[in-house]
């Protein structure tokens, strides 16, 4: 009976080793899988963040580019024009594109950035269509709102 009892102990110890080894193997595999899933989520978040940043940069570039076109229109504003004048036709297209770009800024950026873009747009729109008093510089008149917009955008993009 002692021989049988020794064999039972050996079998139980062997079975215990198998159970312990299997449990440890399961835990290691489970932790590895969780770690891999977290790493994949981080990669996806980073990729999404980079894509959003690229999209925002594209929108900023578009708004700045069209804003510069509108400023050039304000600088070249003739003293007299009507709705058939070449300047009006070109400027109307530019201002429509600037309006769309300003709305896209609202969709993609916090309100502080949009508010600054909106102030710049409204000031530029008035300058283009109504002009400025004699002796006042378009560039100097728009400088504060332009810089406020650029500063707000830089703050968000940092």
GROMACS .gro file of N, CA, C and O in nm, residues 4 7 30 37 53 70-71 74 80 82 87 93-94 103 105 118 126 128 131 139:
model
   80
    4UNK      N    1   0.178   0.203  -0.351
    4UNK     CA    2   0.068   0.265  -0.421
    4UNK      C    3   0.050   0.409  -0.373
    4UNK      O    4   0.023   0.499  -0.452
    7UNK      N    5   0.302   0.618  -0.544
    7UNK     CA    6   0.265   0.644  -0.683
    7UNK      C    7   0.155   0.750  -0.692
    7UNK      O    8   0.155   0.833  -0.783
   30UNK      N    9  -0.243   3.552  -2.154
   30UNK     CA   10  -0.349   3.652  -2.136
   30UNK      C   11  -0.289   3.791  -2.120
   30UNK      O   12  -0.336   3.887  -2.183
   37UNK      N   13  -0.305   4.424  -2.728
   37UNK     CA   14  -0.426   4.500  -2.758
   37UNK      C   15  -0.410   4.647  -2.719
   37UNK      O   16  -0.449   4.737  -2.794
   53UNK      N   17  -0.439   6.599  -3.709
   53UNK     CA   18  -0.346   6.712  -3.713
   53UNK      C   19  -0.318   6.752  -3.859
   53UNK      O   20  -0.317   6.870  -3.892
   70UNK      N   21  -0.769   8.736  -5.038
   70UNK     CA   22  -0.868   8.840  -5.005
   70UNK      C   23  -0.797   8.971  -4.969
   70UNK      O   24  -0.844   9.079  -5.007
   71UNK      N   25  -0.687   8.961  -4.897
   71UNK     CA   26  -0.611   9.082  -4.864
   71UNK      C   27  -0.559   9.148  -4.992
   71UNK      O   28  -0.562   9.271  -5.005
   74UNK      N   29  -0.836   9.334  -5.139
   74UNK     CA   30  -0.859   9.461  -5.068
   74UNK      C   31  -0.756   9.565  -5.110
   74UNK      O   32  -0.789   9.684  -5.125
   80UNK      N   33  -1.396  10.279  -5.788
   80UNK     CA   34  -1.533  10.259  -5.836
   80UNK      C   35  -1.542  10.124  -5.906
   80UNK      O   36  -1.455  10.088  -5.984
   82UNK      N   37  -1.858   9.792  -6.010
   82UNK     CA   38  -1.995   9.740  -6.003
   82UNK      C   39  -1.989   9.588  -6.015
   82UNK      O   40  -1.881   9.530  -6.019
   87UNK      N   41  -1.271   9.294  -6.112
   87UNK     CA   42  -1.228   9.288  -5.972
   87UNK      C   43  -1.337   9.228  -5.885
   87UNK      O   44  -1.312   9.142  -5.802
   93UNK      N   45  -1.556   8.548  -5.577
   93UNK     CA   46  -1.515   8.407  -5.569
   93UNK      C   47  -1.420   8.385  -5.451
   93UNK      O   48  -1.435   8.289  -5.376
   94UNK      N   49  -1.325   8.474  -5.435
   94UNK     CA   50  -1.229   8.463  -5.325
   94UNK      C   51  -1.301   8.470  -5.191
   94UNK      O   52  -1.277   8.388  -5.100
  103UNK      N   53  -1.587   7.848  -4.215
  103UNK     CA   54  -1.685   7.753  -4.158
  103UNK      C   55  -1.618   7.619  -4.127
  103UNK      O   56  -1.651   7.553  -4.029
  105UNK      N   57  -1.311   7.582  -4.037
  105UNK     CA   58  -1.234   7.605  -3.914
  105UNK      C   59  -1.325   7.581  -3.794
  105UNK      O   60  -1.285   7.519  -3.695
  118UNK      N   61  -1.316   8.406  -3.725
  118UNK     CA   62  -1.437   8.480  -3.760
  118UNK      C   63  -1.413   8.631  -3.753
  118UNK      O   64  -1.454   8.706  -3.842
  126UNK      N   65  -1.530   9.337  -4.445
  126UNK     CA   66  -1.562   9.480  -4.445
  126UNK      C   67  -1.459   9.560  -4.524
  126UNK      O   68  -1.493   9.649  -4.602
  128UNK      N   69  -1.262   9.455  -4.766
  128UNK     CA   70  -1.271   9.427  -4.910
  128UNK      C   71  -1.387   9.503  -4.973
  128UNK      O   72  -1.371   9.569  -5.076
  131UNK      N   73  -1.387   9.912  -4.812
  131UNK     CA   74  -1.263   9.988  -4.819
  131UNK      C   75  -1.224  10.046  -4.684
  131UNK      O   76  -1.287  10.020  -4.582
  139UNK      N   77  -0.290   9.625  -4.462
  139UNK     CA   78  -0.209   9.533  -4.383
  139UNK      C   79  -0.213   9.570  -4.235
  139UNK      O   80  -0.237   9.485  -4.149
   0.00000   0.00000   0.00000
